mmCIF file of N, CA and C in Angstrom:
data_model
loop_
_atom_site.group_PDB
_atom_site.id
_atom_site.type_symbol
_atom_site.label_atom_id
_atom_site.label_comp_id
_atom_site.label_asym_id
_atom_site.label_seq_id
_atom_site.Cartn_x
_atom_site.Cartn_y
_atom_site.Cartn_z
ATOM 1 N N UNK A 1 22.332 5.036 -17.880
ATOM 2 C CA UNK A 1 20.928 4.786 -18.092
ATOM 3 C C UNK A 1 20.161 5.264 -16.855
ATOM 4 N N UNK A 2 20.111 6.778 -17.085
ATOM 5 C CA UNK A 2 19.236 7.345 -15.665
ATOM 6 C C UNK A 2 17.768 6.507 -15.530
ATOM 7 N N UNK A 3 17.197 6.806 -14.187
ATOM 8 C CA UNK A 3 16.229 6.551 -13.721
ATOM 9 C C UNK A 3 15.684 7.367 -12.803
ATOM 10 N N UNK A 4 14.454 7.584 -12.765
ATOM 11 C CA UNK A 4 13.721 8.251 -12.141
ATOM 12 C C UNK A 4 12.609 7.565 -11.299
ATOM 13 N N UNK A 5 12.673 7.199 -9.775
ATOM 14 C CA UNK A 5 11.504 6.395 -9.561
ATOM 15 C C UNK A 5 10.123 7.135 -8.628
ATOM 16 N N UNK A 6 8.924 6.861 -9.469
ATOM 17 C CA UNK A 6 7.801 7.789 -8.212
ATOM 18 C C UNK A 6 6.663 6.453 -7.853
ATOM 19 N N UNK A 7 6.448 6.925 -6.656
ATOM 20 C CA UNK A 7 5.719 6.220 -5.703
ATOM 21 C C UNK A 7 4.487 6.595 -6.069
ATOM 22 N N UNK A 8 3.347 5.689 -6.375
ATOM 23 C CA UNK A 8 2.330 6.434 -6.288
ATOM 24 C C UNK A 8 1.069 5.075 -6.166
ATOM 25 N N UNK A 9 0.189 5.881 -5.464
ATOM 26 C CA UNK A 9 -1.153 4.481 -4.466
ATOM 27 C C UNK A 9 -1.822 3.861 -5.327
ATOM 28 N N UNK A 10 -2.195 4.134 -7.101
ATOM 29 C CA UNK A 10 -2.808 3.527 -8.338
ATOM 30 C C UNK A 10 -2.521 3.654 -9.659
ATOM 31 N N UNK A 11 -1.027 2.443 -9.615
ATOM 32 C CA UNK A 11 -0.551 2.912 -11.109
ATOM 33 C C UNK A 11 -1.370 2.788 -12.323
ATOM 34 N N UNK A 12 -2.402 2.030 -11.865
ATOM 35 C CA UNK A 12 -3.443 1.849 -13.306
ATOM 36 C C UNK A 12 -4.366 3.582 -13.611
ATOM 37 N N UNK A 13 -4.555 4.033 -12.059
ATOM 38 C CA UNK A 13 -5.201 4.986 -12.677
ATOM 39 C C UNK A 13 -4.097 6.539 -12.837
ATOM 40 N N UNK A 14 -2.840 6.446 -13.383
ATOM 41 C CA UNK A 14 -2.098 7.140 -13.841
ATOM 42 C C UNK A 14 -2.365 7.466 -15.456
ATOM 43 N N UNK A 15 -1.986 8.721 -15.524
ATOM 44 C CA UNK A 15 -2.228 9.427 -17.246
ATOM 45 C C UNK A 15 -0.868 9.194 -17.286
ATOM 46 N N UNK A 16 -0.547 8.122 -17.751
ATOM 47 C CA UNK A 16 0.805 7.536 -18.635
ATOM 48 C C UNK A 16 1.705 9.101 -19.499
ATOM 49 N N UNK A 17 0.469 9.143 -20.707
ATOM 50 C CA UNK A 17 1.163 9.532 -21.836
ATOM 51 C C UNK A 17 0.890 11.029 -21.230
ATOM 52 N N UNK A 18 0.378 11.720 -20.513
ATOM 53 C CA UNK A 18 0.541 13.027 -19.972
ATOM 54 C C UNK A 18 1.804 13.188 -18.733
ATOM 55 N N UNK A 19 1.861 12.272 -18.082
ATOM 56 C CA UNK A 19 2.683 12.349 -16.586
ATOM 57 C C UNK A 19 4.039 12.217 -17.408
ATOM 58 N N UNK A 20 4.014 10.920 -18.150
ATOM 59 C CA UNK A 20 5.829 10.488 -18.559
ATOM 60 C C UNK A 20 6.746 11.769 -19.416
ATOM 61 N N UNK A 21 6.237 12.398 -20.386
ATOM 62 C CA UNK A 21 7.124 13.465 -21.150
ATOM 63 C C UNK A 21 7.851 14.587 -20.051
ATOM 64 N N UNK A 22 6.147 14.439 -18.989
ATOM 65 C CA UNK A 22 7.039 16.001 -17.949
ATOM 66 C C UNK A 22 8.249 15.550 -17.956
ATOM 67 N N UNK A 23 8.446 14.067 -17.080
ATOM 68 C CA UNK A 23 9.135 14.076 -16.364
ATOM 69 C C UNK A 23 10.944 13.650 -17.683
ATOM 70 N N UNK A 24 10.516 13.091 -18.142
ATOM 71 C CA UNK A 24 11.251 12.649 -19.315
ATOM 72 C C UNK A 24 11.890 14.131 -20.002
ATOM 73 N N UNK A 25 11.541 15.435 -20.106
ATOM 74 C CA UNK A 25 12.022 16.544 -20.739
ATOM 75 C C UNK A 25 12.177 17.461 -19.717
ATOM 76 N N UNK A 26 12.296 16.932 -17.818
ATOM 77 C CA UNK A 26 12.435 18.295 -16.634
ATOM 78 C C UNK A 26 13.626 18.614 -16.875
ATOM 79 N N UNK A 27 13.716 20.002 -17.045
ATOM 80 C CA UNK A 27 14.841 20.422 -16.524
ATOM 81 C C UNK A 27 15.761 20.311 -15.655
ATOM 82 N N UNK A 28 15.360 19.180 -14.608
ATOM 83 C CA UNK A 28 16.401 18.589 -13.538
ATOM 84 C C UNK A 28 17.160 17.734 -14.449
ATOM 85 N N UNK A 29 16.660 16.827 -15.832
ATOM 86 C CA UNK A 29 17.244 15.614 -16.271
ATOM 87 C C UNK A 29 17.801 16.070 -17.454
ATOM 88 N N UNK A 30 18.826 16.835 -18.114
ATOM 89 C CA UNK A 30 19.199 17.395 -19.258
ATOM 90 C C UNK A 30 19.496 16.340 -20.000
ATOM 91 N N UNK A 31 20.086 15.100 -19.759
ATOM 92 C CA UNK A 31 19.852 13.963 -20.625
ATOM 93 C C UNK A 31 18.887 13.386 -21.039
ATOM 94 N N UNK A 32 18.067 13.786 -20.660
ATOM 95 C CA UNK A 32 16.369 13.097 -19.869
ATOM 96 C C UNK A 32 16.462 11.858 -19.029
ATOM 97 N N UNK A 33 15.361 10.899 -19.094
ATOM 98 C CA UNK A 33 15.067 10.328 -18.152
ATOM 99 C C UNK A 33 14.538 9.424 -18.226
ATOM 100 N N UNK A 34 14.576 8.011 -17.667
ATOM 101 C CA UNK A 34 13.346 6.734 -17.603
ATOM 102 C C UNK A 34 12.871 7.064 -16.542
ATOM 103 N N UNK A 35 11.548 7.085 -16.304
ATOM 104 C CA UNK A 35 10.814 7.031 -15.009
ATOM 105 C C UNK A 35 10.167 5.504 -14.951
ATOM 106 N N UNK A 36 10.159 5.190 -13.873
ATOM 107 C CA UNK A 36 9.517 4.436 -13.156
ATOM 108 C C UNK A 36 8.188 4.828 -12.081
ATOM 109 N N UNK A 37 6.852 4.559 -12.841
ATOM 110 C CA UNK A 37 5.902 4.788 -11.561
ATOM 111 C C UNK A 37 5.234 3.401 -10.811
ATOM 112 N N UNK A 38 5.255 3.388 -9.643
ATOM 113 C CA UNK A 38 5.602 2.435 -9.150
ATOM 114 C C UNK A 38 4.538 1.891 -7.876
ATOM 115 N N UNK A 39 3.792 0.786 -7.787
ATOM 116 C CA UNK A 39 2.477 0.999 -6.814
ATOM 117 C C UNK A 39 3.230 -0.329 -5.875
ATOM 118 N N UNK A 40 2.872 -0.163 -4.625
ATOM 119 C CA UNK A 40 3.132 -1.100 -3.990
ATOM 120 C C UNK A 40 2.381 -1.850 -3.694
ATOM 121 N N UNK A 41 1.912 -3.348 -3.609
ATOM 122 C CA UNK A 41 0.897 -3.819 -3.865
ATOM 123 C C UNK A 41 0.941 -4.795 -2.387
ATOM 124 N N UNK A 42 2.255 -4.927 -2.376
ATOM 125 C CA UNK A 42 2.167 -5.742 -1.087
ATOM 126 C C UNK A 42 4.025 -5.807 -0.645
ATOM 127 N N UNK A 43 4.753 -6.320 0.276
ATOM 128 C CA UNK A 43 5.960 -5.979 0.969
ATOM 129 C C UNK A 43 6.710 -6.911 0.064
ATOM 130 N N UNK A 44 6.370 -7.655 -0.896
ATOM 131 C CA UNK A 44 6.961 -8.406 -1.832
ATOM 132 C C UNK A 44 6.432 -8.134 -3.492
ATOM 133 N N UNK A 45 5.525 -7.279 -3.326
ATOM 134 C CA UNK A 45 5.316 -7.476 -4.198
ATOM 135 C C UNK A 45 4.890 -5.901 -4.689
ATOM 136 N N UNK A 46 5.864 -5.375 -6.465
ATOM 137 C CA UNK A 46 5.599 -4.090 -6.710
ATOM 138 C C UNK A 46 4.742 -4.238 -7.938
ATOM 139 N N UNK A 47 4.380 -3.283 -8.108
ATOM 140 C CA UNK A 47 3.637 -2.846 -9.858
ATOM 141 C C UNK A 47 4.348 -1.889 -10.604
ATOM 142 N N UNK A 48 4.752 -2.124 -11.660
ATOM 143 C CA UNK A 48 4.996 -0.606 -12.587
ATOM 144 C C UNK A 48 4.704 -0.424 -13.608
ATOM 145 N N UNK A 49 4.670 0.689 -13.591
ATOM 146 C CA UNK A 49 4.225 1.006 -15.439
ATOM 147 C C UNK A 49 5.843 2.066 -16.117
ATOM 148 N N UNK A 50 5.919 2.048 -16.897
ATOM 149 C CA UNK A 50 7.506 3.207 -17.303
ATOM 150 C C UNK A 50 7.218 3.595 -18.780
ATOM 151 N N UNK A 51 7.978 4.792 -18.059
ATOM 152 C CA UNK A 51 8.245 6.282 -19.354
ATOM 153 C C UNK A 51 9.644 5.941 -19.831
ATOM 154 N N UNK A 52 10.056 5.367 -21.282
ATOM 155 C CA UNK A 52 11.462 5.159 -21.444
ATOM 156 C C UNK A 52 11.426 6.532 -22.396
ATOM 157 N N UNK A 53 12.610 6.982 -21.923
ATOM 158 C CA UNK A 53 13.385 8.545 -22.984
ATOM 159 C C UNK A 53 13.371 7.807 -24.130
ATOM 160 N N UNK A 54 13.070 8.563 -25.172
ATOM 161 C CA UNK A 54 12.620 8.810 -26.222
ATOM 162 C C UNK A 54 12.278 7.547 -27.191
ATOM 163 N N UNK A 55 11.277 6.721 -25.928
ATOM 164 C CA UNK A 55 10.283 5.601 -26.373
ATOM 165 C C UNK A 55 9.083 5.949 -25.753
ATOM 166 N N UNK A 56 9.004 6.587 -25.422
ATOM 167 C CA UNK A 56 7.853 6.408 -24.284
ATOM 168 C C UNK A 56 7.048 5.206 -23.416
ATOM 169 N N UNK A 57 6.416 5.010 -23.535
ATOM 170 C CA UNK A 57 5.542 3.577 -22.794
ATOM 171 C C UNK A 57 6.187 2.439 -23.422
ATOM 172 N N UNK A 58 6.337 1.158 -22.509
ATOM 173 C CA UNK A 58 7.242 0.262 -23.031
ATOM 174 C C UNK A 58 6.357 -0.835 -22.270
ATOM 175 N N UNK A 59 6.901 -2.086 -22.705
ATOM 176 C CA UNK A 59 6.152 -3.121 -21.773
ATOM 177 C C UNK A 59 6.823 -3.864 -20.814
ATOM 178 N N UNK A 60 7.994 -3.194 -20.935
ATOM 179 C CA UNK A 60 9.360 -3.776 -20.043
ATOM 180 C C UNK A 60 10.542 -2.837 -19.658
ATOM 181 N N UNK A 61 10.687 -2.857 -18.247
ATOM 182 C CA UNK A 61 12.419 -2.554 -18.539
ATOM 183 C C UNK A 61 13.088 -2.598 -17.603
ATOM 184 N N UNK A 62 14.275 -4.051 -17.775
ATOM 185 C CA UNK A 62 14.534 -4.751 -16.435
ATOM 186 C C UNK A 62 15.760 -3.846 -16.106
ATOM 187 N N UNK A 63 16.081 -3.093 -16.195
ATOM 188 C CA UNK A 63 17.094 -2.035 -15.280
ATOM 189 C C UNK A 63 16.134 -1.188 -14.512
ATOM 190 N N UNK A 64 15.119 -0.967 -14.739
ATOM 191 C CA UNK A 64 13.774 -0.251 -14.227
ATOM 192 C C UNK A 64 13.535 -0.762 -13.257
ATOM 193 N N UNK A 65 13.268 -2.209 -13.281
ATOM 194 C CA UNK A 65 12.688 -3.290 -12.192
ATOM 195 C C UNK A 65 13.699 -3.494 -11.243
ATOM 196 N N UNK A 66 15.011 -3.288 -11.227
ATOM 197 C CA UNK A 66 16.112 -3.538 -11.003
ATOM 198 C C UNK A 66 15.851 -2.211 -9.413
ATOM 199 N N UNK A 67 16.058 -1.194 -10.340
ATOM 200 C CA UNK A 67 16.278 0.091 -9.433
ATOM 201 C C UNK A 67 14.764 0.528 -8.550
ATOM 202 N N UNK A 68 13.695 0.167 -9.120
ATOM 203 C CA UNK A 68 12.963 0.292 -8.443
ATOM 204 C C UNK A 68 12.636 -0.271 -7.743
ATOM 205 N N UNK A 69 13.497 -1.289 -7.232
ATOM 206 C CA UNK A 69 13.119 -2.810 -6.336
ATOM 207 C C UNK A 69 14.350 -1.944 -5.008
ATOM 208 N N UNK A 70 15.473 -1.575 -5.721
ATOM 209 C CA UNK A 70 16.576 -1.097 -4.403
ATOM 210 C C UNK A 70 15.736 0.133 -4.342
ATOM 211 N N UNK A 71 14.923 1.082 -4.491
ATOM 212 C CA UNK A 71 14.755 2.217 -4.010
ATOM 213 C C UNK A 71 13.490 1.882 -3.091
ATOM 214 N N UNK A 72 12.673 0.974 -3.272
ATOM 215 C CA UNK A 72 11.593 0.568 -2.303
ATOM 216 C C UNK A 72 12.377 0.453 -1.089
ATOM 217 N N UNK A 73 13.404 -0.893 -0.996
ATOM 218 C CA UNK A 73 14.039 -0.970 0.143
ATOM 219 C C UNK A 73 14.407 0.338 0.441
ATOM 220 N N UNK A 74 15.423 0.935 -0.335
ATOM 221 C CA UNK A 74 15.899 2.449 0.550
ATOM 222 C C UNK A 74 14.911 3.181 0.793
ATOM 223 N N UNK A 75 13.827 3.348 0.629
ATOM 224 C CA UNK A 75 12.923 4.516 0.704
ATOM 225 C C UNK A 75 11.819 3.678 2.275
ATOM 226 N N UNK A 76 11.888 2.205 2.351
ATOM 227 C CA UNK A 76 10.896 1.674 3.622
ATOM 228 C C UNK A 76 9.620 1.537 2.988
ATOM 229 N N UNK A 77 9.796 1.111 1.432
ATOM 230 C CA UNK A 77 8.283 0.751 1.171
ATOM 231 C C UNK A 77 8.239 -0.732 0.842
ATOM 232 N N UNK A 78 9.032 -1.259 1.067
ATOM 233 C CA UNK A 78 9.090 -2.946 1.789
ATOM 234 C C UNK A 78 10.694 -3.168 2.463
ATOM 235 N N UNK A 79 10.583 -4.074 3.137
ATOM 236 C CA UNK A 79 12.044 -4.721 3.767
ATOM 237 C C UNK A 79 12.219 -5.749 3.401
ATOM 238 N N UNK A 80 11.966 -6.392 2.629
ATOM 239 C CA UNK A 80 12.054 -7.537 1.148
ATOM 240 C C UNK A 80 12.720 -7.607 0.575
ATOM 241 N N UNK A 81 14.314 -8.310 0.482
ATOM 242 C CA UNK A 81 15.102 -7.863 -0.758
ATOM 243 C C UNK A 81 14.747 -9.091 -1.817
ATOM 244 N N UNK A 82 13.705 -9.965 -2.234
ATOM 245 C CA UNK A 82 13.205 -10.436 -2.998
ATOM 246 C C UNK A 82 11.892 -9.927 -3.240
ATOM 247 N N UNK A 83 11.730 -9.477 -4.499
ATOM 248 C CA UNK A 83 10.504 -8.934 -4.807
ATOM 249 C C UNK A 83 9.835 -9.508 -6.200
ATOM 250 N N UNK A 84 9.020 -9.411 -6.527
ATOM 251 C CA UNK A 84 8.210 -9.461 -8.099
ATOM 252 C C UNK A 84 7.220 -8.147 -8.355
ATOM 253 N N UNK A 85 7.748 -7.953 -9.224
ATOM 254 C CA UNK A 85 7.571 -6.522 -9.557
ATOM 255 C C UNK A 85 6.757 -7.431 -11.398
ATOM 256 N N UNK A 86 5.710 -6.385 -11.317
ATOM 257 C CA UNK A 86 4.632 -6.577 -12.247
ATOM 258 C C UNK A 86 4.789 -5.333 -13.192
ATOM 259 N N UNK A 87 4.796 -5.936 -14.631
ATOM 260 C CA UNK A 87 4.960 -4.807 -15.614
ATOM 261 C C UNK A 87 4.206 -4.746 -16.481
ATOM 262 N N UNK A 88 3.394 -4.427 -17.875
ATOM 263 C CA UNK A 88 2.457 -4.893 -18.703
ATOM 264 C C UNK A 88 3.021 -6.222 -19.605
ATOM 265 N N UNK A 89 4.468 -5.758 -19.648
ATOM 266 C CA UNK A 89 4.481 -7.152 -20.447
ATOM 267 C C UNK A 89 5.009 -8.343 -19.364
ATOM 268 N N UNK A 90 4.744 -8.398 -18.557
ATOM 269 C CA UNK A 90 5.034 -9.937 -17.387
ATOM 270 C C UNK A 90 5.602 -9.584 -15.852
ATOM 271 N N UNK A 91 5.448 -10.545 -15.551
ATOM 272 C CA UNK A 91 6.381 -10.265 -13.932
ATOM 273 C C UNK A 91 7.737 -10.816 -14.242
ATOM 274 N N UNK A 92 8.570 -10.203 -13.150
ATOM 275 C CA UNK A 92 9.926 -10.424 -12.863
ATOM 276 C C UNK A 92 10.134 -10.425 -11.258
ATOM 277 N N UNK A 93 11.310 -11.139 -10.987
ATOM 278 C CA UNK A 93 11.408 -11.732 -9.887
ATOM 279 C C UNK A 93 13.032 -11.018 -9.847
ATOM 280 N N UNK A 94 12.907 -9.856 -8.949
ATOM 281 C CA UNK A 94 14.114 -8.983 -8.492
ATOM 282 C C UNK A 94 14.449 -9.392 -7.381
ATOM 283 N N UNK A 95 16.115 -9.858 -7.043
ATOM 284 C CA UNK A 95 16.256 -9.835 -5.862
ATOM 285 C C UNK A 95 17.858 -9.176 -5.696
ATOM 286 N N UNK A 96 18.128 -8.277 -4.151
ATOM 287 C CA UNK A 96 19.095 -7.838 -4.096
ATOM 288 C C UNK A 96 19.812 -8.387 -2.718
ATOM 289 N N UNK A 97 20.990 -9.536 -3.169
ATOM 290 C CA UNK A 97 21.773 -10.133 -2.416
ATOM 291 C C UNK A 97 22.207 -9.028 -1.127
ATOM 292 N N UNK A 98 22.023 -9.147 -0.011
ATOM 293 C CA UNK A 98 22.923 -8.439 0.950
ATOM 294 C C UNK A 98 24.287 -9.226 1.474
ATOM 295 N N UNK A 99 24.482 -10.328 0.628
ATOM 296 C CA UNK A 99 25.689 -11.121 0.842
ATOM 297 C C UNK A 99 27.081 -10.271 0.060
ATOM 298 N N UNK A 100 26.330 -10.093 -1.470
ATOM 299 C CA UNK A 100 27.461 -9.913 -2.446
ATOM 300 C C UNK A 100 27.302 -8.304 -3.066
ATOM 301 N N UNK A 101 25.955 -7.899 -2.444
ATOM 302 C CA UNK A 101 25.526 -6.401 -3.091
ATOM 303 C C UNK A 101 25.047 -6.547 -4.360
ATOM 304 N N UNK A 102 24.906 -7.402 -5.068
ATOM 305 C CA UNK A 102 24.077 -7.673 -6.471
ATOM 306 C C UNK A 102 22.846 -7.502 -6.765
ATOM 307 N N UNK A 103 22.640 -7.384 -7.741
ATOM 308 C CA UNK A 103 20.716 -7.460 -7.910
ATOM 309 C C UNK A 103 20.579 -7.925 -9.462
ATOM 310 N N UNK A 104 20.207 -9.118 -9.058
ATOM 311 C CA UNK A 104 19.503 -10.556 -9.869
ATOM 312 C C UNK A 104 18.500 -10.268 -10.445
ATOM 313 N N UNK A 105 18.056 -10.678 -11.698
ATOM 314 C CA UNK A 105 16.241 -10.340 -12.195
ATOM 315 C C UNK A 105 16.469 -12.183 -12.802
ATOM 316 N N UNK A 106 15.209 -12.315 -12.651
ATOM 317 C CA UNK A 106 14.430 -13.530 -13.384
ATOM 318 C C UNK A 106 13.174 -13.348 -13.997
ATOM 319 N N UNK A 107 12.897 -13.980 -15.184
ATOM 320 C CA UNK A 107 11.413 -13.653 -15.653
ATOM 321 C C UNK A 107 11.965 -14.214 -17.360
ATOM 322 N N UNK A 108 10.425 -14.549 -17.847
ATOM 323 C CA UNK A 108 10.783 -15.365 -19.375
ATOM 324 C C UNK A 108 11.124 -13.719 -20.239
ATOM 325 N N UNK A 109 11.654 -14.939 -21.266
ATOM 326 C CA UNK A 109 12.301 -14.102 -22.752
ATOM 327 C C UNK A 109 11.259 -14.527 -23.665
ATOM 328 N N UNK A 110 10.681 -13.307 -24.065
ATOM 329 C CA UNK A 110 9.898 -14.098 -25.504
ATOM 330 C C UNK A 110 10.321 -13.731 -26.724
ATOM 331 N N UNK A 111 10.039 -14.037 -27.702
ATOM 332 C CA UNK A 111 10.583 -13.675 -29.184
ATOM 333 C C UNK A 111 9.554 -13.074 -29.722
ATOM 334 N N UNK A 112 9.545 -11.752 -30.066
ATOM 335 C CA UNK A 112 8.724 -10.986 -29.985
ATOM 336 C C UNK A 112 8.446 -9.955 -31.987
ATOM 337 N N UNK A 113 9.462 -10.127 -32.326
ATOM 338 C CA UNK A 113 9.592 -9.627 -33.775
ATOM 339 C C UNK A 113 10.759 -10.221 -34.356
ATOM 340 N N UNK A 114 10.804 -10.379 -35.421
ATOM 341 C CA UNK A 114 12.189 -9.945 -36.376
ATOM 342 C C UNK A 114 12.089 -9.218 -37.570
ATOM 343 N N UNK A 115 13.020 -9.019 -38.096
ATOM 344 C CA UNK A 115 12.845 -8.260 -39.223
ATOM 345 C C UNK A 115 14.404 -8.357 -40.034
ATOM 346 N N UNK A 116 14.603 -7.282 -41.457
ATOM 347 C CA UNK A 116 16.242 -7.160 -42.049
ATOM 348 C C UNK A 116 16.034 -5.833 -42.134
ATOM 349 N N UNK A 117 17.472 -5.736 -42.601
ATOM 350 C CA UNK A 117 17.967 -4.154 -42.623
ATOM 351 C C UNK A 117 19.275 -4.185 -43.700
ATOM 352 N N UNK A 118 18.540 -3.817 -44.668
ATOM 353 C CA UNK A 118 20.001 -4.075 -45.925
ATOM 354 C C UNK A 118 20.778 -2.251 -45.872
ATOM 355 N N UNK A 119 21.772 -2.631 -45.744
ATOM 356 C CA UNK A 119 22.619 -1.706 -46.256
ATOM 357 C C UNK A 119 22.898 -1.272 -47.161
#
């Protein structure tokens, strides 16, 4: 489940549905790609918005929140390994143990549809 993460100073004023396909169909990603665009809002605290391969705009996606929480640390855009990272559909509370090397997410489950599917 690739990922792609970009840094950028106003994820609200990002062209979602123009920026996500580039990157989702580059020729660097022949599988394609989830991107993550990603605003830093404060040393604990991220924003994102995400391009899921062949969903496009989503309101969630905690492997997203996951990786874009360790690439802040690796990249020096916080030294926080507890973060809350803000998505359209809720916050989540990422944290990456330097005890055990893990990375934890917290945040509610809602029930969101159901439906059937007869065979």
């Amino acid at each position: 489940n690739p990922h792609a993460i970009v840094f950028v100073d106003d994820v609200d004023a990002l062209d979602l549905a123009s920026v996500g396909p580039q990157f989702e169909t580059a020729p660097e990603f022949p599988a394609k790609i989830n991107t993550e665009f990603v605003q830093v809002l404060s040393p604990t605290h991220l924003k994102m918005k995400v391009w899921e391969r062949g969903a496009g705009p989503t309101l969630a996606c905690g492997t997203g929140a996951c990786a874009l929480t360790v690439a802040a640390i690796l990249a020096g855009k916080t030294s926080e390994r507890t973060c809350t990272v803000s998505l359209p559909g809720g916050d989540l509370v990422i944290e990456w143990r330097e005890d055990n090397n893990r990375i934890y997410m917290t945040g509610p489950a809602d029930y969101v549809f159901e439906g059937e599917y007869k065979l």
